[in-house]
PDB file of C-alpha atoms and ligand atoms in Angstrom:
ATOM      1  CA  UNK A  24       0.000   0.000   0.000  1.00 38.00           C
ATOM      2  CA  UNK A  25       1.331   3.292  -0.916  1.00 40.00           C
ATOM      3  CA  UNK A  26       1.062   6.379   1.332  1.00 41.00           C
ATOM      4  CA  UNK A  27      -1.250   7.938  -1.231  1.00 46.00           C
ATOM      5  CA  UNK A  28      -3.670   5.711   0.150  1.00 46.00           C
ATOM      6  CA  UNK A  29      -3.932   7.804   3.574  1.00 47.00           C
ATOM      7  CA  UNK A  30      -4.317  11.354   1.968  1.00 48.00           C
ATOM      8  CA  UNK A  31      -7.449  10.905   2.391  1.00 46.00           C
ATOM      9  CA  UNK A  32      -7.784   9.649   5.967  1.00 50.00           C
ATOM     10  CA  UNK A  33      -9.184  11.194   8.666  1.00 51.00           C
ATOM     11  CA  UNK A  34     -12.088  11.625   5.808  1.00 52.00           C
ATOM     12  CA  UNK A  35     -12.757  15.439   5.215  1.00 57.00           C
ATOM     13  CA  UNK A  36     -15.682  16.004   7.311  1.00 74.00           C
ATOM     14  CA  UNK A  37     -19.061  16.381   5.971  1.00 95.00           C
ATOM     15  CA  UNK A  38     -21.697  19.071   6.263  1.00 97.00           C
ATOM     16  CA  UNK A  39     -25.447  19.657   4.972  1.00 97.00           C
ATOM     17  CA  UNK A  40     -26.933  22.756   4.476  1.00 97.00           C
ATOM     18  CA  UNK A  41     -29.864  23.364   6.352  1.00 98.00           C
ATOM     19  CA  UNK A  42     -31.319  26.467   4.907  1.00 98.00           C
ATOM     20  CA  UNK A  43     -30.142  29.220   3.545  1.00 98.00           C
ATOM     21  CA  UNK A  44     -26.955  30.328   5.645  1.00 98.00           C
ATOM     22  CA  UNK A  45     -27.157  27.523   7.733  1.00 98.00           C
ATOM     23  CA  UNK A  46     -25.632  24.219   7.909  1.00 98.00           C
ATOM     24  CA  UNK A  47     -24.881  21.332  10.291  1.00 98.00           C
ATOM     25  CA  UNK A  48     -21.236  20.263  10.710  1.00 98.00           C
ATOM     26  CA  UNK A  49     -20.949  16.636  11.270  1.00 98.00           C
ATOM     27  CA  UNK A  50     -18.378  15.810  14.130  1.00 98.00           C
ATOM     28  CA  UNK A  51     -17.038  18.712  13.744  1.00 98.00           C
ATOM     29  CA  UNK A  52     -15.451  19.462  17.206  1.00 98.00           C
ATOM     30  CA  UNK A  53     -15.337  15.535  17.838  1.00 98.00           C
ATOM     31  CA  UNK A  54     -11.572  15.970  17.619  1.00 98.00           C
ATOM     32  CA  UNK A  55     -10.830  18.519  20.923  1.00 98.00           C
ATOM     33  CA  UNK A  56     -13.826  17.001  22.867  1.00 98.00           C
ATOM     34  CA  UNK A  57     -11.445  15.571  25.752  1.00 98.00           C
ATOM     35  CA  UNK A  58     -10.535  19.443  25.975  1.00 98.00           C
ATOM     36  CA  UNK A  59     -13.776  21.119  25.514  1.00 98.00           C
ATOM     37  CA  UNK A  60     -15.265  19.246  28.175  1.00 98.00           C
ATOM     38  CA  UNK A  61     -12.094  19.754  30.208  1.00 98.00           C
ATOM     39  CA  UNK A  62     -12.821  23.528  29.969  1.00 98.00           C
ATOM     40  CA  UNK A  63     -16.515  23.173  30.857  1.00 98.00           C
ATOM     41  CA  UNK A  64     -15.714  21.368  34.295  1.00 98.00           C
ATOM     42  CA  UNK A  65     -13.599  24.575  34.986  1.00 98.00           C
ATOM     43  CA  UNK A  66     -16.004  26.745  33.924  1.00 98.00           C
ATOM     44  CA  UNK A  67     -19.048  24.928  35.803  1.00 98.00           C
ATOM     45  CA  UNK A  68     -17.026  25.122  38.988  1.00 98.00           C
ATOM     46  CA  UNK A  69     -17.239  28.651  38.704  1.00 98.00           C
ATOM     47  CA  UNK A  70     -20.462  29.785  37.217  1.00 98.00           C
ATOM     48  CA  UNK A  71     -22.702  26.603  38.671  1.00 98.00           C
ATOM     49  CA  UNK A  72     -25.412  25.473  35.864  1.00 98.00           C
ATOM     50  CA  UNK A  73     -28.839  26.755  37.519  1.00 98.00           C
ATOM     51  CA  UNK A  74     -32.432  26.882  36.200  1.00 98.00           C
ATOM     52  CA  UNK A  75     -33.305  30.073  35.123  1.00 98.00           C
ATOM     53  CA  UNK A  76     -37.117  31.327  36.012  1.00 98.00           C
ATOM     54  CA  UNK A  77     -38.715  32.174  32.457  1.00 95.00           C
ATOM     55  CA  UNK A  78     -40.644  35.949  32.538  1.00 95.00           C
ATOM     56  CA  UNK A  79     -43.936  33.868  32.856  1.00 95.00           C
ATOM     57  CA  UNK A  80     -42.753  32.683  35.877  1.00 97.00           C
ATOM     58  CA  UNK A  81     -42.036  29.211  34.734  1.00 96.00           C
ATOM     59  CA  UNK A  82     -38.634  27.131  36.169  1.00 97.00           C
ATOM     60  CA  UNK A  83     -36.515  25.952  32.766  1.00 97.00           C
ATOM     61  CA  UNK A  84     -36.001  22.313  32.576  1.00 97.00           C
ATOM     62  CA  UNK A  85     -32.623  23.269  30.927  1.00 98.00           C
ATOM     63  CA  UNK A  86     -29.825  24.123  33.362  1.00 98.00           C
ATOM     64  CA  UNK A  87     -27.623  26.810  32.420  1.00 98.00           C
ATOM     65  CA  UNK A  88     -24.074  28.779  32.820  1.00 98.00           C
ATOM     66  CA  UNK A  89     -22.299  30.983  30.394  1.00 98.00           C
ATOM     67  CA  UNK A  90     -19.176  32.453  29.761  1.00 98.00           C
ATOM     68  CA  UNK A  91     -17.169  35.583  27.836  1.00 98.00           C
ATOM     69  CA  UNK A  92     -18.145  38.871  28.360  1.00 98.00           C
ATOM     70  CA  UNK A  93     -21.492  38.699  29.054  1.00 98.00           C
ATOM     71  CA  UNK A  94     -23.681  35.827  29.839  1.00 98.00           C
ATOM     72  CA  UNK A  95     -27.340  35.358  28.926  1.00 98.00           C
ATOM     73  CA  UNK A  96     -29.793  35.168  31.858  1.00 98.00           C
ATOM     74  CA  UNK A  97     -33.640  35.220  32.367  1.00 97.00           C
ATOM     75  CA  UNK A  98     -35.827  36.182  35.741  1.00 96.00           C
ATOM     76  CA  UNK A  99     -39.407  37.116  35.871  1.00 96.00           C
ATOM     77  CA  UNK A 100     -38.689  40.603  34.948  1.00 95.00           C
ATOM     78  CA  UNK A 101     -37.141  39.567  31.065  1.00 94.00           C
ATOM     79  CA  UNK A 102     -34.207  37.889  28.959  1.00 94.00           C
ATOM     80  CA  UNK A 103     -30.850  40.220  29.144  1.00 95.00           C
ATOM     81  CA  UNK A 104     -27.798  39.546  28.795  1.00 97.00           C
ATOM     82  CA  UNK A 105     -25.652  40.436  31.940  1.00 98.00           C
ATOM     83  CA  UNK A 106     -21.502  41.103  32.318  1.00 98.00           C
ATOM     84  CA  UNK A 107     -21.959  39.588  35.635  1.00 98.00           C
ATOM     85  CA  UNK A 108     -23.235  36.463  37.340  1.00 98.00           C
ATOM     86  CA  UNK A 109     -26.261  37.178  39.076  1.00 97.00           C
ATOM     87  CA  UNK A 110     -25.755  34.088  41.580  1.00 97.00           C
ATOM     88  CA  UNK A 111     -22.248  35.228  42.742  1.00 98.00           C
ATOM     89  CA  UNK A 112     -21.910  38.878  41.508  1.00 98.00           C
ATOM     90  CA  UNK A 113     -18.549  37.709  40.099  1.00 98.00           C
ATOM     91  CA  UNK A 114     -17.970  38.447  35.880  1.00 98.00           C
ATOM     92  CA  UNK A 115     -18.641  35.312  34.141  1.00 98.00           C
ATOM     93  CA  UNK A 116     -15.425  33.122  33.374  1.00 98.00           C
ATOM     94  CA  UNK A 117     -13.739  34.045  30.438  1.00 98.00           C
ATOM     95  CA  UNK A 118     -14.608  31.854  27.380  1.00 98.00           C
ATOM     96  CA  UNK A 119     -11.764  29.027  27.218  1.00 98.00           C
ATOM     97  CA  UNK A 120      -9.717  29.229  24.302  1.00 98.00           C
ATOM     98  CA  UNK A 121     -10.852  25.757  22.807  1.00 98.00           C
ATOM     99  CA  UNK A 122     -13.617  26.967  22.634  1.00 98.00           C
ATOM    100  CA  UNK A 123     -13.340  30.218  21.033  1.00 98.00           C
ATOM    101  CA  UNK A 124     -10.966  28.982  18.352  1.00 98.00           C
ATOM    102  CA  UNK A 125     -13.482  25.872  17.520  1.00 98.00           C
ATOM    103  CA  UNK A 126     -16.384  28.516  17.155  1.00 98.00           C
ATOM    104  CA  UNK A 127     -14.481  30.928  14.852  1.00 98.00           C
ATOM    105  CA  UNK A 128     -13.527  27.857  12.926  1.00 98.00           C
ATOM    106  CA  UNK A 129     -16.800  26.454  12.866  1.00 98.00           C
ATOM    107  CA  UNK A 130     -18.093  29.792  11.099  1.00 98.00           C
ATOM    108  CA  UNK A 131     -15.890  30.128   9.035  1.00 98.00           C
ATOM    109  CA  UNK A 132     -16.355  27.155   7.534  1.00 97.00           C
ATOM    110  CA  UNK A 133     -20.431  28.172   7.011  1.00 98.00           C
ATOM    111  CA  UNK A 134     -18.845  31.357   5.532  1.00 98.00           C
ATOM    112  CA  UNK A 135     -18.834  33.947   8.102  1.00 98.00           C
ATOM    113  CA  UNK A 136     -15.139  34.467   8.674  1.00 98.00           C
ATOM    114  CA  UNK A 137     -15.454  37.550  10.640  1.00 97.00           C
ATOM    115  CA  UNK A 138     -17.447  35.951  13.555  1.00 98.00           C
ATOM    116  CA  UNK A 139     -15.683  36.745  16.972  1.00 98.00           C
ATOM    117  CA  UNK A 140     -18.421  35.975  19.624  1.00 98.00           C
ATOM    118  CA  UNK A 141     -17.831  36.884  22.759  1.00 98.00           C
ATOM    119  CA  UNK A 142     -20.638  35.381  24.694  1.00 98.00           C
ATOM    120  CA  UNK A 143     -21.370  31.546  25.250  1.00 98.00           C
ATOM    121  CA  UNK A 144     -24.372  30.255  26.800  1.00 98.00           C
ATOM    122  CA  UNK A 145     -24.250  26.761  28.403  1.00 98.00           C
ATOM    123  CA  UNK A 146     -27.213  24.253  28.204  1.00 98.00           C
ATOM    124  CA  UNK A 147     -27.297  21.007  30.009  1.00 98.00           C
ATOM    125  CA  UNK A 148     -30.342  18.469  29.327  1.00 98.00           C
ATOM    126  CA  UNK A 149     -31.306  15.017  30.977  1.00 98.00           C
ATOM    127  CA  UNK A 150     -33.695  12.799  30.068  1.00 98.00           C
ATOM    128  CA  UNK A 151     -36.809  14.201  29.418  1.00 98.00           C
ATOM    129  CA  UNK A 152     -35.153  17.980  29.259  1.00 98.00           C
ATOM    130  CA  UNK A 153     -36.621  19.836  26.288  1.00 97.00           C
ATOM    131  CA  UNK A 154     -36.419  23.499  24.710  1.00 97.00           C
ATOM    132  CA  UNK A 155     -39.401  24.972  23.757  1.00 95.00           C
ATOM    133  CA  UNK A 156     -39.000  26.722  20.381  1.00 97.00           C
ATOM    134  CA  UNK A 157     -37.591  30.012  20.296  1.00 96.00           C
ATOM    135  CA  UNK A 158     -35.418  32.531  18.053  1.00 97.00           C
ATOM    136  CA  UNK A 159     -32.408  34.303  19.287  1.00 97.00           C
ATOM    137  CA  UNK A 160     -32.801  37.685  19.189  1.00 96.00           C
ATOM    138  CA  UNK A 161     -31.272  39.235  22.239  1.00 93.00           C
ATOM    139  CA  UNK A 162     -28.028  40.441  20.932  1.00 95.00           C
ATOM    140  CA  UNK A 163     -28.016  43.624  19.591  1.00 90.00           C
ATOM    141  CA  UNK A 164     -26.329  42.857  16.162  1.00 91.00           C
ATOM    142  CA  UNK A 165     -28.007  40.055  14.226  1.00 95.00           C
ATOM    143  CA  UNK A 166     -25.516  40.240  11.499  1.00 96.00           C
ATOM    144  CA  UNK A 167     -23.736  37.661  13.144  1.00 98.00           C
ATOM    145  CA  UNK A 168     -24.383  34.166  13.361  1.00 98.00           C
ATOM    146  CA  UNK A 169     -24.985  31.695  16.114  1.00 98.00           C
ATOM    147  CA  UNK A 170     -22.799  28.466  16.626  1.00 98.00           C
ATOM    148  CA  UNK A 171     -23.983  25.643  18.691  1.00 98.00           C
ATOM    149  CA  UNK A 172     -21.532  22.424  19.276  1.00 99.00           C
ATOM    150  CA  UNK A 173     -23.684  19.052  20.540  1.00 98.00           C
ATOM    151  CA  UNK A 174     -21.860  17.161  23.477  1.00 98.00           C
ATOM    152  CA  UNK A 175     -23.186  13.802  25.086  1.00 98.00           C
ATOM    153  CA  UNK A 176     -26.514  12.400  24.399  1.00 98.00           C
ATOM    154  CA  UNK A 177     -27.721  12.809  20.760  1.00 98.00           C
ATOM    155  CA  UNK A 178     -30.935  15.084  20.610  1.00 98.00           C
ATOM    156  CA  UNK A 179     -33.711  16.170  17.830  1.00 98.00           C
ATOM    157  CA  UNK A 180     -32.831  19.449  17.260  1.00 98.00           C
ATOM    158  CA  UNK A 181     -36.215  21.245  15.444  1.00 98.00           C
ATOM    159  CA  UNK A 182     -35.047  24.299  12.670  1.00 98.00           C
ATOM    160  CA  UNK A 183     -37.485  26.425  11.169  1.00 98.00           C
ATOM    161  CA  UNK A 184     -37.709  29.793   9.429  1.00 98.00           C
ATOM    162  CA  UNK A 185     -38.667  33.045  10.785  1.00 98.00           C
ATOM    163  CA  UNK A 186     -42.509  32.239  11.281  1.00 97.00           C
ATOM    164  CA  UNK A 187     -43.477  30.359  14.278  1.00 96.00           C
ATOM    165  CA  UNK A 188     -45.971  28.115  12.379  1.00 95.00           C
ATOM    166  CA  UNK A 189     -43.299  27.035   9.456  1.00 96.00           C
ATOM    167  CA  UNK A 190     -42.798  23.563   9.323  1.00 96.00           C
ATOM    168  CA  UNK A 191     -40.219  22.085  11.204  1.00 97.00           C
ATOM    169  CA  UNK A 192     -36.930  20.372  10.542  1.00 98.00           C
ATOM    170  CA  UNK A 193     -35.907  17.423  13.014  1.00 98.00           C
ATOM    171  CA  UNK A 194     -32.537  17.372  12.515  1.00 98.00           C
ATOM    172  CA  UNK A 195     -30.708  14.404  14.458  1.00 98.00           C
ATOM    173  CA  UNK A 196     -27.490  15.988  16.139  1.00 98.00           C
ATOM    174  CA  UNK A 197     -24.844  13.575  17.810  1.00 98.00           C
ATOM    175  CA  UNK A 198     -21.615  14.156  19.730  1.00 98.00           C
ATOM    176  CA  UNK A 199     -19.253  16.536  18.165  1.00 98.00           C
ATOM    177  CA  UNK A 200     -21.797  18.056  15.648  1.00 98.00           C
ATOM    178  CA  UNK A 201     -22.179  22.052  15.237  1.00 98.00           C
ATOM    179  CA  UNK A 202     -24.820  23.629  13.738  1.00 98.00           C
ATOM    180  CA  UNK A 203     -24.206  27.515  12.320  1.00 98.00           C
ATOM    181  CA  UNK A 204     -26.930  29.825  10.977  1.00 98.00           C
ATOM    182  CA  UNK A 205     -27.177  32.898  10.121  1.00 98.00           C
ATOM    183  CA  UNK A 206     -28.312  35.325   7.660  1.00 98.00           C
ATOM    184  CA  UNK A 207     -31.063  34.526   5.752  1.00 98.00           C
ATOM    185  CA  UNK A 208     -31.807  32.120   8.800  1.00 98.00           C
ATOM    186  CA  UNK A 209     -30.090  34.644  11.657  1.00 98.00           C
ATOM    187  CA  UNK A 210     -33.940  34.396  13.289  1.00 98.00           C
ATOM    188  CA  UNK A 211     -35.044  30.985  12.305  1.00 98.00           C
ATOM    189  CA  UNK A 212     -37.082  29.406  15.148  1.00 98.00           C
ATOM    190  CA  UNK A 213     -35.814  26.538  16.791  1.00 98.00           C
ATOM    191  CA  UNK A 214     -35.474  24.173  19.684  1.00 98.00           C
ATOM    192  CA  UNK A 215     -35.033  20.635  20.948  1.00 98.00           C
ATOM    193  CA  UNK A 216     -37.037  18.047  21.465  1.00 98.00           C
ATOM    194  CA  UNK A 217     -37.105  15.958  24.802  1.00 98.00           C
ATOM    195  CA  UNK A 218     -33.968  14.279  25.314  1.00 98.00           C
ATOM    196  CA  UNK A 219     -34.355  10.284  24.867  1.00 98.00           C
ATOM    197  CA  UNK A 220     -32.274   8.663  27.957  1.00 98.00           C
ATOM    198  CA  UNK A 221     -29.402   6.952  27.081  1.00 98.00           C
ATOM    199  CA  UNK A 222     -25.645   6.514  28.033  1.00 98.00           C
ATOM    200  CA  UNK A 223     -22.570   8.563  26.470  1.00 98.00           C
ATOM    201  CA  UNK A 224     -18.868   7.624  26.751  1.00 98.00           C
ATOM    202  CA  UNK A 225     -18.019  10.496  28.182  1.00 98.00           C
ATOM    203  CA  UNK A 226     -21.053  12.622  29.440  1.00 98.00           C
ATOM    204  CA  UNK A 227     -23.224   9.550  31.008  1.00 98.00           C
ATOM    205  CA  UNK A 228     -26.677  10.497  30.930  1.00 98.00           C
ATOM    206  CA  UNK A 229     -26.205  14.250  29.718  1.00 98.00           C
ATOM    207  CA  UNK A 230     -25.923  16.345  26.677  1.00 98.00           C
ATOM    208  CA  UNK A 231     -24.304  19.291  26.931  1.00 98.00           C
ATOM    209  CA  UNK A 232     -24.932  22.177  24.234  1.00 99.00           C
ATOM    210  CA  UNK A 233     -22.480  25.358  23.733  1.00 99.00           C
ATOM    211  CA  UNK A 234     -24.272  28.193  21.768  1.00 98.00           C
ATOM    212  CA  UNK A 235     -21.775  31.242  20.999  1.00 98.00           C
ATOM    213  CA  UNK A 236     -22.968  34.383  20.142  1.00 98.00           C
ATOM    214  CA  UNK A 237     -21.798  37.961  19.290  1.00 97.00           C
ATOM    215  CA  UNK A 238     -23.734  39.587  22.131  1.00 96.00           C
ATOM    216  CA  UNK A 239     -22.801  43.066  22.336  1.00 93.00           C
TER     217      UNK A 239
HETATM  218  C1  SIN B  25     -30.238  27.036  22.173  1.00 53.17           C
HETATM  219  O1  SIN B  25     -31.086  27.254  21.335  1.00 53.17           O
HETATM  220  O2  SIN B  25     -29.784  27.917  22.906  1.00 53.17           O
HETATM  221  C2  SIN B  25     -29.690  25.630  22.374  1.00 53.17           C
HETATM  222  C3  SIN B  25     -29.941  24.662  21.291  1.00 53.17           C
HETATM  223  C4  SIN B  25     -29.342  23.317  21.612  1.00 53.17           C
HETATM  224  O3  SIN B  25     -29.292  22.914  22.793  1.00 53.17           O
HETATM  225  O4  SIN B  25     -28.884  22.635  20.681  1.00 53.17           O
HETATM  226 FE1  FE2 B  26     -31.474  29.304  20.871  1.00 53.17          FE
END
């Protein structure tokens, strides 16, 4: 066997476009997993995952941290984000350099190779855990795209367009996956569905979800 033979080996990984200016990276950050999850123990530590109180008054099954700059938080009086931690006063941690550089990669990739977020928002899920459908729109420029990396637990993540009552993707995200979108689909509804239980290698009975944004 020649060497020509392994030019081609890790495989070049694949991707399929969502929608317009979005697409789902397929194991894209499996490669530095060991060290993004390194990170997030640090980082949990620090900023503890809690349940935020929606502004109807409702608990969220999804637990929650952040880091960078500013960290996204939600109480009965709105959404916001915040430069501080509300549960310790303390700034959030600074956004670990794994992760930064895999987000910035990530975008680039989609085709938004000025994207320097500087906010990351933290979701945990366990069985059951769901998201109800949403868009982000709480950072102030939506030029920018969001990128969310999968950890753990595979979950049905549901994509639409920019009108609550589209139809809905289900799009089946696994370990190491990232989904970017952005322009056309900057406000595209989404959310996941509730998490099936199950066992991961390295997260047990968890998926963790890392959603970077340019905030400010
Ligand atoms: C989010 O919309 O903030 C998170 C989506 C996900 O957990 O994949
Ligand atoms: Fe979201």
């Amino acid at each position: 066997m020649t060497a020509d033979f392994f030019d081609d080996f890790p495989p070049a990984q694949s991707s399929t476009l969502i929608a317009p200016g979005a697409a789902l990276l397929h194991g894209f950050a499996r490669d530095v997993d060991a060290l993004l999850l390194t990170a997030f123990e640090a980082l949990i530590a620090h900023a503890p995952l809690r349940h935020w109180v929606t502004p109807g008054g409702r608990t969220m099954s999804v637990a929650m941290s952040n880091c960078g700059l500013l960290g996204w938080v939600s109480d009965t009086s709105g959404y916001r984000y915040t430069a501080r931690d509300p549960l310790s006063g303390q700034l959030w941690p600074a956004m670990p350099a794994v992760w930064l550089d895999l987000a910035v990669r990530a975008a680039a990739v989609v085709g938004y190779g000025s994207f320097r977020p500087d906010s990351c928002l933290v979701n945990a899920y366990g069985p059951g855990t769901k998201l109800s459908l949403h868009q982000d729109k709480d950072e102030s420029d939506l030029g920018a795209p969001i990128v969310s990396v999968s950890l753990g637990l595979p979950a049905v993540f549901l994509f639409g367009t920019d009108q609550r009552s589209a139809l809905l993707q289900r799009l089946r995200l696994v370990h190491g996956d990232v989904v970017v979108w952005g322009g056309a689909s900057r406000l595209a509804y989404h959310g996941i569905a509730p998490l099936a239980d199950g066992t991961h290698a390295l997260l047990g009975r968890r998926r963790i979800n890392l959603t970077f944004r340019q905030a400010s």
